[in-house]
Structures are given as C-alpha cells and as structure tokens.
Short mmCIF file of C-alpha atoms and ligand atoms in Angstrom, two decimals:
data_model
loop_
_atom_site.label_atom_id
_atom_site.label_comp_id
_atom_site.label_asym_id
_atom_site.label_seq_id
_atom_site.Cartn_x
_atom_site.Cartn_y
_atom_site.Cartn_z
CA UNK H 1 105.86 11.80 104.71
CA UNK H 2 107.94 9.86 101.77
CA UNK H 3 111.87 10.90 101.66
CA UNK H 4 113.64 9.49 98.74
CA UNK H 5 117.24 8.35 99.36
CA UNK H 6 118.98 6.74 102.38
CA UNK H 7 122.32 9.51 101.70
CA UNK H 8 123.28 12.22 104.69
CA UNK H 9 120.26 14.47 103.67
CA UNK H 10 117.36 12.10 103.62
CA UNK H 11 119.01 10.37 106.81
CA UNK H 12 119.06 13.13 108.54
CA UNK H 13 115.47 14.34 107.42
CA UNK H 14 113.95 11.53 108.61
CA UNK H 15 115.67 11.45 111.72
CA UNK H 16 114.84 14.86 112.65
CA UNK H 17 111.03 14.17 111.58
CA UNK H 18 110.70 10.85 113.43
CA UNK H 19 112.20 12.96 116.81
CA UNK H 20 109.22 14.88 116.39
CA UNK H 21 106.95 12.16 116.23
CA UNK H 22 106.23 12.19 112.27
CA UNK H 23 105.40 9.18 110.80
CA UNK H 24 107.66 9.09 107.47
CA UNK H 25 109.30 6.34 105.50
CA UNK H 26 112.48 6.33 103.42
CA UNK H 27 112.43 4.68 99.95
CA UNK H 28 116.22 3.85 99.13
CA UNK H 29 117.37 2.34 95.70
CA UNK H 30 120.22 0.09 97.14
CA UNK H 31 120.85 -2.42 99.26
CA UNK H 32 122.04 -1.57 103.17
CA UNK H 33 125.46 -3.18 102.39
CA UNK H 34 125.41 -0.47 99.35
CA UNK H 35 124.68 2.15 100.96
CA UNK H 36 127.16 1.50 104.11
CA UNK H 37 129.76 0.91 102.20
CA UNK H 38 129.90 4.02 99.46
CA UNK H 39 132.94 5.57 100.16
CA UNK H 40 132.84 9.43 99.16
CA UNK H 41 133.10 12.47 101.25
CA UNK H 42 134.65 12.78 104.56
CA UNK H 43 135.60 16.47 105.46
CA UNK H 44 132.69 17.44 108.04
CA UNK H 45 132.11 21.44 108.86
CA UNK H 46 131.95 22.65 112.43
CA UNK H 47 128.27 23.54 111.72
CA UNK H 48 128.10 20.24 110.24
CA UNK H 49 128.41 18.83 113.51
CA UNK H 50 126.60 21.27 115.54
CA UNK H 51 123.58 20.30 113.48
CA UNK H 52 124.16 16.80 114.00
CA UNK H 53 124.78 16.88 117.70
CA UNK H 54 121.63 19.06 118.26
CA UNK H 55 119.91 15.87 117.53
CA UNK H 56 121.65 13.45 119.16
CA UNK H 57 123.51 11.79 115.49
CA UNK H 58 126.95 12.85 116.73
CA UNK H 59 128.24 9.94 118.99
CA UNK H 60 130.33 8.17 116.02
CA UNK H 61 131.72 11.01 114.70
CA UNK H 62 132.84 12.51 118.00
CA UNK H 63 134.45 8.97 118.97
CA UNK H 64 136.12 8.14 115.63
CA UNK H 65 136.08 11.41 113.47
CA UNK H 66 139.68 13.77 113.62
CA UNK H 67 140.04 16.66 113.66
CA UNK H 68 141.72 18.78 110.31
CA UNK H 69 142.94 22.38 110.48
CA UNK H 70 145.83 22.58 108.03
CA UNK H 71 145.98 22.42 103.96
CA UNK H 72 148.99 22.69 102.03
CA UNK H 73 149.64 24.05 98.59
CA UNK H 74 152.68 22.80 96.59
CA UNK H 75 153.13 25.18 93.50
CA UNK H 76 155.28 25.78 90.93
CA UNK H 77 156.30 28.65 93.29
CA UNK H 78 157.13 26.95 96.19
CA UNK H 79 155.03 25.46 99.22
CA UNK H 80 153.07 27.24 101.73
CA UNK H 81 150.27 26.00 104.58
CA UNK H 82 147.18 27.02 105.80
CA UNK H 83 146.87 26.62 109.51
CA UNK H 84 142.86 27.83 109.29
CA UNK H 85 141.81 26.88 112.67
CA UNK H 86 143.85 30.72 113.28
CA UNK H 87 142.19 32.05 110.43
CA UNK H 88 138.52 33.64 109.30
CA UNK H 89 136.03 32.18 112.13
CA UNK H 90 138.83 29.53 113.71
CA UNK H 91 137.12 26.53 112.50
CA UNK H 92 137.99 23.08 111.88
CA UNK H 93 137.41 19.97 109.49
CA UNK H 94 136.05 16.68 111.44
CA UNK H 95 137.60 14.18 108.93
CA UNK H 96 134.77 11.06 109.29
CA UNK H 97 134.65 9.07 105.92
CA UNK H 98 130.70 9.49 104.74
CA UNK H 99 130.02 5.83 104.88
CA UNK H 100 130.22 5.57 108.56
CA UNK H 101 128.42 8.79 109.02
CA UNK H 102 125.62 7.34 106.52
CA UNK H 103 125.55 3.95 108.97
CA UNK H 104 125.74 6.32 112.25
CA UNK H 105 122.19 8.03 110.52
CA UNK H 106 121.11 4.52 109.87
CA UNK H 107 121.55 3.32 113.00
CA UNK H 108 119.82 6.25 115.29
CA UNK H 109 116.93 6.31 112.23
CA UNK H 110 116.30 2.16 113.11
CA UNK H 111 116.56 2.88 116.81
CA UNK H 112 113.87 5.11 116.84
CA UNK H 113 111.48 3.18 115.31
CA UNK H 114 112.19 4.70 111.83
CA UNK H 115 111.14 2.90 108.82
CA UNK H 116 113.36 2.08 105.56
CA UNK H 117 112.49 0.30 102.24
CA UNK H 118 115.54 -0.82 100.59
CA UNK H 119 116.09 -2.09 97.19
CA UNK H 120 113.10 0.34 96.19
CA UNK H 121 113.45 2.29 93.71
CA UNK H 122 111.16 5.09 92.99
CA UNK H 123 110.14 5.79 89.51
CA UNK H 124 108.03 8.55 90.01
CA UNK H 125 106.60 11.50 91.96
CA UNK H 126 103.52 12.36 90.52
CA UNK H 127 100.17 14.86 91.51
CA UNK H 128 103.33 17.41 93.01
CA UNK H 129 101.02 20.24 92.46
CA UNK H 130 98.36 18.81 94.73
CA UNK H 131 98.48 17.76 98.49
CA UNK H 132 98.42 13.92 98.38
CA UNK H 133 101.38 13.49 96.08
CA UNK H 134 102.12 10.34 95.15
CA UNK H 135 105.79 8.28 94.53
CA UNK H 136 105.43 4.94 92.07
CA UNK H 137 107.99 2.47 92.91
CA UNK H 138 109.55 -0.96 92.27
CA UNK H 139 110.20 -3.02 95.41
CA UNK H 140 113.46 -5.86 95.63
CA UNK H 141 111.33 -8.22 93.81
CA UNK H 142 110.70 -5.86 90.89
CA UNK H 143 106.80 -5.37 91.04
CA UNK H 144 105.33 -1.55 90.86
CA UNK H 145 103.98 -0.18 94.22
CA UNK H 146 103.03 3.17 95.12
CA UNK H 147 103.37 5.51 98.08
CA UNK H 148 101.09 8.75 99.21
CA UNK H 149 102.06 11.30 101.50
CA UNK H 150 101.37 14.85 102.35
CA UNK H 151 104.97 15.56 101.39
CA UNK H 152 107.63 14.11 99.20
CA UNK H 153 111.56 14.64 100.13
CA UNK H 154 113.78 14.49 97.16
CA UNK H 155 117.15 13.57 98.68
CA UNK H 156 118.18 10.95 95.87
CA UNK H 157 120.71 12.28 94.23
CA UNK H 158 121.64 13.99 91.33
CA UNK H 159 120.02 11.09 88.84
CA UNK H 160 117.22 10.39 91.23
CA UNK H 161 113.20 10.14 90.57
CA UNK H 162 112.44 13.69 92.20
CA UNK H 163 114.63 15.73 89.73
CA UNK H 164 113.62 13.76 87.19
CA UNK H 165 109.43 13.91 87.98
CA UNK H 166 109.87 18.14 88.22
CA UNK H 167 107.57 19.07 84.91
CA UNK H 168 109.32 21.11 82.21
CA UNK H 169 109.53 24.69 83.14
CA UNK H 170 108.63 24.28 86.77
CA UNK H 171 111.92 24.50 88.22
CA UNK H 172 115.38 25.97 85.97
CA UNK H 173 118.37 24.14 86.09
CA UNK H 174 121.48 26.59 86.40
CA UNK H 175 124.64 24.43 84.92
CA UNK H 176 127.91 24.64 84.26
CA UNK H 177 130.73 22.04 83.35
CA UNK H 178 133.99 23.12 84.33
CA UNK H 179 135.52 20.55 81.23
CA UNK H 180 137.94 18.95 83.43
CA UNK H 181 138.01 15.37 85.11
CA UNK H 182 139.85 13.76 88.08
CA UNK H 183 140.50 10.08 88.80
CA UNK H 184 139.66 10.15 91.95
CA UNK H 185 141.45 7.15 94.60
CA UNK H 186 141.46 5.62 97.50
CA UNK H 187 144.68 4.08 98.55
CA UNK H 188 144.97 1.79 101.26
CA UNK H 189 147.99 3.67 102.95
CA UNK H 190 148.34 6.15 105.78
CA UNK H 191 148.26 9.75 105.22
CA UNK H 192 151.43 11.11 104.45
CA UNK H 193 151.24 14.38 106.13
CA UNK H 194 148.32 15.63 108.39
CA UNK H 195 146.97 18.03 106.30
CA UNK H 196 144.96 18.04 103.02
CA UNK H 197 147.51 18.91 100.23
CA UNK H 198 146.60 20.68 96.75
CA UNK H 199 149.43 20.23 94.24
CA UNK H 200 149.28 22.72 91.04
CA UNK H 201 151.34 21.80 88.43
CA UNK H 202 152.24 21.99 84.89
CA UNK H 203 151.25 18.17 83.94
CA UNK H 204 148.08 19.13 86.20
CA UNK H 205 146.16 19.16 89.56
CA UNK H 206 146.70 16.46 92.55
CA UNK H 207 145.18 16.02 95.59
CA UNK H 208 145.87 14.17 99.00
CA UNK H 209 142.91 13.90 101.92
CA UNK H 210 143.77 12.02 104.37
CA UNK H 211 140.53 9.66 105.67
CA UNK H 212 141.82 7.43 108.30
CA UNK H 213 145.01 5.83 110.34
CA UNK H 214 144.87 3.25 107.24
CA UNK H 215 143.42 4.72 104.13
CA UNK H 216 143.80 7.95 102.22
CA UNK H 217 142.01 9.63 99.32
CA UNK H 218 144.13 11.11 96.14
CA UNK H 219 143.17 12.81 93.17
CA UNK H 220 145.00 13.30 89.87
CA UNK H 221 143.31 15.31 87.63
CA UNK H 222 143.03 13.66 84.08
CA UNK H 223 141.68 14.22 80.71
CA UNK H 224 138.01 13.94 80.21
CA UNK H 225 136.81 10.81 78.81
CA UNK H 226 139.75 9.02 80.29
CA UNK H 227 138.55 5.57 82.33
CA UNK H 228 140.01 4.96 85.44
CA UNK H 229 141.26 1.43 84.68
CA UNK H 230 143.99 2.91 82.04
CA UNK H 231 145.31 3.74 84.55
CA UNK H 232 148.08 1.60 86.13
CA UNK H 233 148.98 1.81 89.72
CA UNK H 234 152.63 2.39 88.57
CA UNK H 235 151.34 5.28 86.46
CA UNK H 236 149.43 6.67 89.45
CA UNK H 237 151.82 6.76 92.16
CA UNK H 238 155.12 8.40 89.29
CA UNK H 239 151.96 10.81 88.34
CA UNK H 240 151.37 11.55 91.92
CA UNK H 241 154.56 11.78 93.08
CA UNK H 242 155.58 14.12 90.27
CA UNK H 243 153.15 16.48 91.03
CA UNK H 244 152.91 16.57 94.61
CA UNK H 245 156.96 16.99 94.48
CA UNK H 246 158.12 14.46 96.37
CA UNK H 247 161.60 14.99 95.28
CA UNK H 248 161.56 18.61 96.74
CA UNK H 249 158.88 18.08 99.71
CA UNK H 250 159.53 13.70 100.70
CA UNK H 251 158.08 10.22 99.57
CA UNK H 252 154.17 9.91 99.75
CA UNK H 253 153.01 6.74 101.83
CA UNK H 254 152.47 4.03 98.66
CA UNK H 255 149.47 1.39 98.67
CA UNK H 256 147.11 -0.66 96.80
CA UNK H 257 144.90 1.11 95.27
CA UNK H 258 140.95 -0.16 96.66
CA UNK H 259 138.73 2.37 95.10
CA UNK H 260 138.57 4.46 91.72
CA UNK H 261 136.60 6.65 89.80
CA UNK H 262 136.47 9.43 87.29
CA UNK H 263 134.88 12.79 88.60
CA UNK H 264 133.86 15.25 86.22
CA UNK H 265 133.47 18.53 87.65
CA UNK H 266 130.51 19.51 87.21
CA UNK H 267 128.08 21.94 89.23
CA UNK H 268 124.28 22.77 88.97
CA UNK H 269 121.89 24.45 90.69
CA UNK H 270 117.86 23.86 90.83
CA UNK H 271 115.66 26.98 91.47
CA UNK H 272 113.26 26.75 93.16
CA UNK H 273 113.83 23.61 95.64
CA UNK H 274 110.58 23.14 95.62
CA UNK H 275 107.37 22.29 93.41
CA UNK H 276 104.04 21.69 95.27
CA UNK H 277 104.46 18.88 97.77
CA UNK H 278 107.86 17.99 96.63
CA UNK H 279 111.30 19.23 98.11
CA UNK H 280 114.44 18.61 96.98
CA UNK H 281 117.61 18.26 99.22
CA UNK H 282 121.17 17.50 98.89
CA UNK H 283 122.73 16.40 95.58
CA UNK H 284 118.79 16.38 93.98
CA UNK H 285 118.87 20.02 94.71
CA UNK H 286 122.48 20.83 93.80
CA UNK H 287 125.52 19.70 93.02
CA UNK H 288 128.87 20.96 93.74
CA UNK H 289 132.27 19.85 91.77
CA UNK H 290 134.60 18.59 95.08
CA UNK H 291 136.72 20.65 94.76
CA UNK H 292 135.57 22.01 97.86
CA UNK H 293 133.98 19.93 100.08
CA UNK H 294 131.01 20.82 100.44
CA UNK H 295 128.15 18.48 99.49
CA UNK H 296 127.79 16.44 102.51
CA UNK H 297 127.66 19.43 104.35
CA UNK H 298 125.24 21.28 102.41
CA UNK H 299 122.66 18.04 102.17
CA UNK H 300 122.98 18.07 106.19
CA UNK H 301 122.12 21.45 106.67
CA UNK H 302 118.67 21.51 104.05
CA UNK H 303 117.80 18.22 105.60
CA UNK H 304 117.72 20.01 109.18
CA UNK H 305 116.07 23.46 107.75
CA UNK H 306 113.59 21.52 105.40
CA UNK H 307 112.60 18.98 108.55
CA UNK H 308 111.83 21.80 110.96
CA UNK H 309 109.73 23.66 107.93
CA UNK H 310 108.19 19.72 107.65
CA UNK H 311 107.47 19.96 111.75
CA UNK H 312 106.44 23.29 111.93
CA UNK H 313 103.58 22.63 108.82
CA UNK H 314 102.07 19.20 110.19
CA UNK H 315 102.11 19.51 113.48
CA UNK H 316 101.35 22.92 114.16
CA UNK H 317 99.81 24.10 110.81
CA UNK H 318 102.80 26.83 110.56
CA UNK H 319 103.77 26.73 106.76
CA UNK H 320 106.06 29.84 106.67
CA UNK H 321 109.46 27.70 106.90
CA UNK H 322 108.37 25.79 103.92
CA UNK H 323 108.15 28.65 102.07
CA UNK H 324 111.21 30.46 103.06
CA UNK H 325 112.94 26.73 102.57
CA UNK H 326 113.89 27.43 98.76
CA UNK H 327 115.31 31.00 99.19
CA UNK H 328 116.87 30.28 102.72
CA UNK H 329 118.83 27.04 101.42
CA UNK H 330 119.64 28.73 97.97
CA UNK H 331 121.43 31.25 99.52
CA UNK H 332 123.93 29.01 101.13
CA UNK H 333 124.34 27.17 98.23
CA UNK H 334 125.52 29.82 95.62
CA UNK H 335 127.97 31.16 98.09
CA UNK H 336 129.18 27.51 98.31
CA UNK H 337 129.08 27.12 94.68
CA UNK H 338 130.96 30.60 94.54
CA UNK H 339 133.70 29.27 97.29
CA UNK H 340 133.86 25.94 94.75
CA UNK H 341 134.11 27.80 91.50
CA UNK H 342 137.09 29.91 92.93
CA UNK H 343 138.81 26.37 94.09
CA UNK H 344 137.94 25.14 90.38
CA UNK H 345 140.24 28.39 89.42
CA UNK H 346 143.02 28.55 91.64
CA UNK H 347 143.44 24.41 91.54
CA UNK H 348 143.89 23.93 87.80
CA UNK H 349 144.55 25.93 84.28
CA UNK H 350 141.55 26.18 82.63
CA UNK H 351 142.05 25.42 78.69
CA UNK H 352 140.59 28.15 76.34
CA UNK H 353 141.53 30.47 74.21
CA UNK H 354 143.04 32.77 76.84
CA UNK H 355 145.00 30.15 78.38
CA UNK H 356 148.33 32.17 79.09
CA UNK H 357 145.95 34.70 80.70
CA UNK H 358 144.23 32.58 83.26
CA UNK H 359 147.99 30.45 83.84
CA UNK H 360 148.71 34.17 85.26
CA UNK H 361 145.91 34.76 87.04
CA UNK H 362 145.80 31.38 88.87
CA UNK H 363 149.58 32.04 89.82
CA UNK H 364 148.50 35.54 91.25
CA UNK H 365 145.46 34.27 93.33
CA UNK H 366 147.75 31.27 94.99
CA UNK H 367 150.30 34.18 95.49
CA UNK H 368 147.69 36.52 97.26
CA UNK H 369 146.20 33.70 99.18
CA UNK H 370 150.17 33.12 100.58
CA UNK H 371 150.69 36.50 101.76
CA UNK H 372 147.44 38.14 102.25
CA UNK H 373 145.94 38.12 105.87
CA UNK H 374 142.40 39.21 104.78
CA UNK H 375 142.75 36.94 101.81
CA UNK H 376 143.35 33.53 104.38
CA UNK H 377 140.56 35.01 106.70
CA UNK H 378 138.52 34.80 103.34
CA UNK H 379 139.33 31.93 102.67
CA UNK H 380 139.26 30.10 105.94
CA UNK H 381 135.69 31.13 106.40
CA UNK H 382 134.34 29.77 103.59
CA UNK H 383 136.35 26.55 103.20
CA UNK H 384 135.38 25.30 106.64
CA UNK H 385 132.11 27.21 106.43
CA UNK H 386 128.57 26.18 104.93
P1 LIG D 401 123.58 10.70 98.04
O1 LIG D 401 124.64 10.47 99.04
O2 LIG D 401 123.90 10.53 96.59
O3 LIG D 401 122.35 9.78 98.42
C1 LIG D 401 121.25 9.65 97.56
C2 LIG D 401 120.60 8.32 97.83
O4 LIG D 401 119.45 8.17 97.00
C3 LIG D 401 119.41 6.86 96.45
N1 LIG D 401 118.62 6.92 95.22
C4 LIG D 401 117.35 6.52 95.14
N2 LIG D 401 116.52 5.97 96.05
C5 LIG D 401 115.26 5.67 95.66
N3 LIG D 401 114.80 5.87 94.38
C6 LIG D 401 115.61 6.41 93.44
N4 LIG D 401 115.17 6.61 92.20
C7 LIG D 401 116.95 6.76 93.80
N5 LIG D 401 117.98 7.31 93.13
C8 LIG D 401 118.99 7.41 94.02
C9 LIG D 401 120.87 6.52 96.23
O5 LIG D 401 121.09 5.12 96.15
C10 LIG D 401 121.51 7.14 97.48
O6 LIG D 401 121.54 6.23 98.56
O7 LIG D 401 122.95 12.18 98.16
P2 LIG D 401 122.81 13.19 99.42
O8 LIG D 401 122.15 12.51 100.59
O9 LIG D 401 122.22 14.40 98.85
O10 LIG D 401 124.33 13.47 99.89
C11 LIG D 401 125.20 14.17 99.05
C12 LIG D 401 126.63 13.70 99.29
O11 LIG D 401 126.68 12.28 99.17
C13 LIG D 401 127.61 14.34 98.30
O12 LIG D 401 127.31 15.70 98.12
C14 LIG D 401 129.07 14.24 98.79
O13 LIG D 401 129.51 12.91 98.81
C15 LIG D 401 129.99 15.09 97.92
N6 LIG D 401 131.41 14.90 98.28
C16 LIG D 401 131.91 15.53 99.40
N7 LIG D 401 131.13 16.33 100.17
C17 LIG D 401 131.62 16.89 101.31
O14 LIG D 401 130.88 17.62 102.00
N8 LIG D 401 132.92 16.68 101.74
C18 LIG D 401 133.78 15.87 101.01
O15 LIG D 401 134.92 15.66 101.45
C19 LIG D 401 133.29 15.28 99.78
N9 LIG D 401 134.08 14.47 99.03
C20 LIG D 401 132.22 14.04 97.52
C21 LIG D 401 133.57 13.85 97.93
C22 LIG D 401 131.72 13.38 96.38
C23 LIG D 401 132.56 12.56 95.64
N10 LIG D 401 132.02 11.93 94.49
C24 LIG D 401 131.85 10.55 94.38
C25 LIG D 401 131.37 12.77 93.50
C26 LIG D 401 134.40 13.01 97.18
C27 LIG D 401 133.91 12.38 96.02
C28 LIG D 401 134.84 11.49 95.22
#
C-alpha cells in the first residue's frame, strides 16, 4: 500500500493500516521539519477525536488541546455569542494547532514500525485502472524511483500527484470560487477573549481563533490579488481593531506578527474519490474555503473510513467498503461544503450586481441566527459537526 502525503489524512491512514498489520509506506514531498512545523488548522470536532482516540492517536491532544464552546459575532447590529456546547448535539471544539497533531500522527506512525520517505516527491500514479498501480517519484537526491502497490492513497493535497494523474473525464471536478481573499495571521499574542470571534463589517470580514496560551490566529479579509507583505503590521492591527470594534467591545491583545498568507476562498469537490486502485482523501479529494473549519476534520474521518475499506479488502478479501468509500465520504462532504458556503454568506457581502440585495440578506440571516432557537441548534450541529 503507497499513501501520498504525510498531512492528518495520510497520517492517519497509515496508522490505522499499520494497526492492522498492513505493510504500507508514505511518500511525503517535504522535509520532517516542514511538515512539523506548517501551521494551519487547529479547531478539532468531537468526532474528530473520537476517531482518533479509537486508535490510540489521542494522547497529545487530550494533554495539550482546549477545549472551545463559544463564538462571537460583532455586527453592524450589535454583538451576540454562541455558547454551542448548549446548542444542536452539545458539542465542543478541541483547539490543538494541526502541526502538533501532524507530529502526534508522526510519532505513533514511527513507533509502530511505520515507514516514511521524505523529501519524495511523487510525480505520478500511473496503471490506476489495473491492480498493481504504480507511483513514479523523485527521492531527496533528485533521481526518479518508482513504487507498486495494490493500492494508491491520494492524501497530498489539493496540488498533489494523485489529482493530477486522474485521466480526463474519469473523475469531474465540481468548483466554485467564492472571489474573495483573506490575509490570514498568526500573531504571537494571547487570545483576547476565549471564544472564536467573526466580525462583519462595512470595510469587511475579520476573524480571531485563538490557538494557544501564546499565539493566536486573525483574519482580515482583503482584496484578491493583494500580497500579504503590503501589508504593514500597523495597518493590520488599526484594520483589525476597526473591525472587530474594539472601541465599543475592548483592546485586542497586540503582537508580532510570525506567520502570513493570502487565502482565497475557494471550494471543490472531486466525484468519484476514486479511480481503479487510487483513492483520494483529504484536501486531494476536496477542498473547503475555512471559513468553517472543516478540512482537518474531514481528511481524518476518510482516512479512518477509507483504511477500514483498505483492511477489510486485503486482509479478508471483503471489497464492499471500498466501494461504498466514494458515496459514503461524499455525503459528508457536501453537507460540509453546504455548512461552509452558508459561513461564506453570512461572514462577508458578496460583490455582484445585486449587492444591496445580498447586504440585506446577510443582515437577516445573522439576525435569525441571534434570536432563533432552531436556527442555533442548526447551526451548532453542523459547525462542530463533520
Ligand atoms: P495536507 O495537510 O495539505 O497534507 C498533504 C501532504 O502531501 C504532501 N504532498 C506530496 N507528497 C508527495 N508527493 C507529492 N506530489 C505531494 N504533494 C503534496 C504535502 O507536502 C503535505 O505534507 O492535506 P490533508 O492531509 O488532506 O489535510 C488537510 C488539512 O491540512 C486542511 O484541510 C486544513 O488545514 C484546512 N484548515 C482547517 N481545517 C480544519 O479542520 N480546522 C481549521 O481550523 C482549519 N484552519 C485550514 C485552516 C487551512 C488553512 N489554509 C492554509 C488554507 C486555516 C488555514 C489558514
């Protein structure tokens, strides 16, 4: 078994496959220090870490992780929280930044014996439609190698060899680009309240998540095409502090800024998640805008369902999980993508011809979701759920 990417879902693939005794290697692009060190998502679902602690890869984020129930939405109508532990299912957020869950996975995977190629990068995934597919690669030192398995795992990403090795036609790519960007920070200050915060405003969205005692993530949403480096940290913090109100609502915690980037939101969908001999999980299989919070959580939960499919087929010659896997993962993933979408709308104005229109209609569904009970169970369910 080959699985393509060292993120949460081909982690967590081939730790649930080497539990069960498969032999299976993971080919990663980056270096370890890379891929410990990529700061990105951090808001874990409770069936998140159910899934993780059914096999034992829960330890960190039980020790270290905190726990999140409350969001916060400043508007120009005034401010109201969420407290959705009470709400929909009662669920909560483990806040655990990604990196230390991606070097928790490591860890276990190495522990049990697993084996990891870094600084290979596969190229290709070629003979799909047969049953010894086969992955071309360049190892550290640059020279082509090649890999054959009875099954490839595409877990690399959005830009990674197994989307790009899917023949034309075999798989359709649903797509949409929501047109608007965020600069996207990490500032090395405390939270400044213990919840997440959206701020909707006039000049535009912002966003504080806090990560840990020390650092927290912001987001100021920002023309497209902007680069982050125009922006000064002077211009981020009066941006931020405009928006979130600070003058109405108190001072944000200020520091330097250590991280930034430019997120477009962006979502797609592949269909099926599978061709042949090769699956695709995680980002490779969709990709959500993070606006919601999602992604991590979805490439955790097809890496679990794909892997007991993958047990199922080679050790007891059971292939019906692998063909539900496509249909039983896309499922959750539209009504994800749906959740997403709806954040996309109620976070920002969407420029277009009907702008004063959908100004209106944003400002009604933050004004149902502040005084409708079925309308917080809604949206409690989903934002916690996957
Ligand atoms: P990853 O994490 O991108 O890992 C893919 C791995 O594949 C490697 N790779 C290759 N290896 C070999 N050959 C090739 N040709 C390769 N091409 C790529 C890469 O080096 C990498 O190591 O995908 P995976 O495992 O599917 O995990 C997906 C998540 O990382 C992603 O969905 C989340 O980070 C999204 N996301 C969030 N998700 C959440 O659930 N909760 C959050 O709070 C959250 N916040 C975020 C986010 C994503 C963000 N960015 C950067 C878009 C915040 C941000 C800013």
């Amino acid at each position: 078994m080959v699985v393509l990417g060292a993120g949460p879902a081909g982690l967590t693939l081939g730790n649930v496959l080497i539990d069960a005794g498969i032999d299976c290697v993971i080919l990663e692009r980056t270096s370890r220090r890379q891929v410990q060190t990529r700061t990105r998502a951090g808001f874990l679902a409770e069936n998140t870490v159910r899934i993780l602690e059914r096999h034992g890869l829960a330890d960190g984020l039980r020790r270290r992780g905190r726990e999140h129930s409350r969001c916060e939405f400043r508007t120009e109508d005034g401010r109201f929280a969420l407290d959705y532990a009470g709400l929909g299912r009662g669920e909560r957020h483990t806040v655990y930044p990604q990196q230390e869950l991606v070097s928790d996975l490591l860890a276990c995977f190495l522990a049990a014996g697993g084996r990891i190629r870094f600084e290979t990068e596969a190229s290709a995934v070629l003979d799909a439609d047969t049953d010894r597919p086969r992955v071309l690669v360049r190892d550290r030192d640059g020279r082509p190698d090649r890999w054959r398995a009875r099954y490839v795992a595409g877990c690399d990403g959005r830009h990674g060899a197994a989307r790009n090795s899917l023949p034309p036609g075999a798989v359709r790519r649903h797509h949409s680009d929501h047109g608007l960007s965020w600069l996207g920070l990490l500032a090395e200050a405390p939270p400044s309240m213990p919840a997440v915060a959206y701020a909707v405003h006039g000049r535009g969205f912002a966003g504080h998540m806090a990560r840990t005692a020390e650092v927290t993530r912001y987001y100021v949403q920002c023309e497209r095409g902007t680069s982050a480096e125009s922006w000064s940290e002077d211009r981020i913090w009066d941006e931020l502090a405009l928006r979130m109100r600070t003058a109405d609502y108190g001072p944000l915690n200020q520091g330097r800024v250590i991280q930034r980037g430019i997120v477009d939101l962006e979502s797609d969908v592949l269909e099926p998640l599978r061709h042949g001999s090769l699956f695709l999980a995680g980002d490779a299989a969709s990709l959500l805008s993070p606006s919601a919070a999602k992604g991590a959580n979805l490439a955790v939960l097809e890496a679990e369902i794909l892997g007991q499919a993958l047990i199922a087929d080679l050790l007891r010659g059971d292939s019906a999980g692998l063909e539900r896997y496509s249909d039983q993962c896309l499922s959750v993933i539209w009504r994800a993508q749906e959740f997403s979408h709806w954040m996309i709308r109620l976070l920002h104005d969407v420029p277009g011809p009907d702008s004063s229109f959908q100004h209106a209609l944003r400002r009604s569904r933050l004004a149902s979701l502040r005084t409708s009970r079925s309308r917080q169970n809604w949206f409690a369910e989903n934002y916690v759920g996957v």
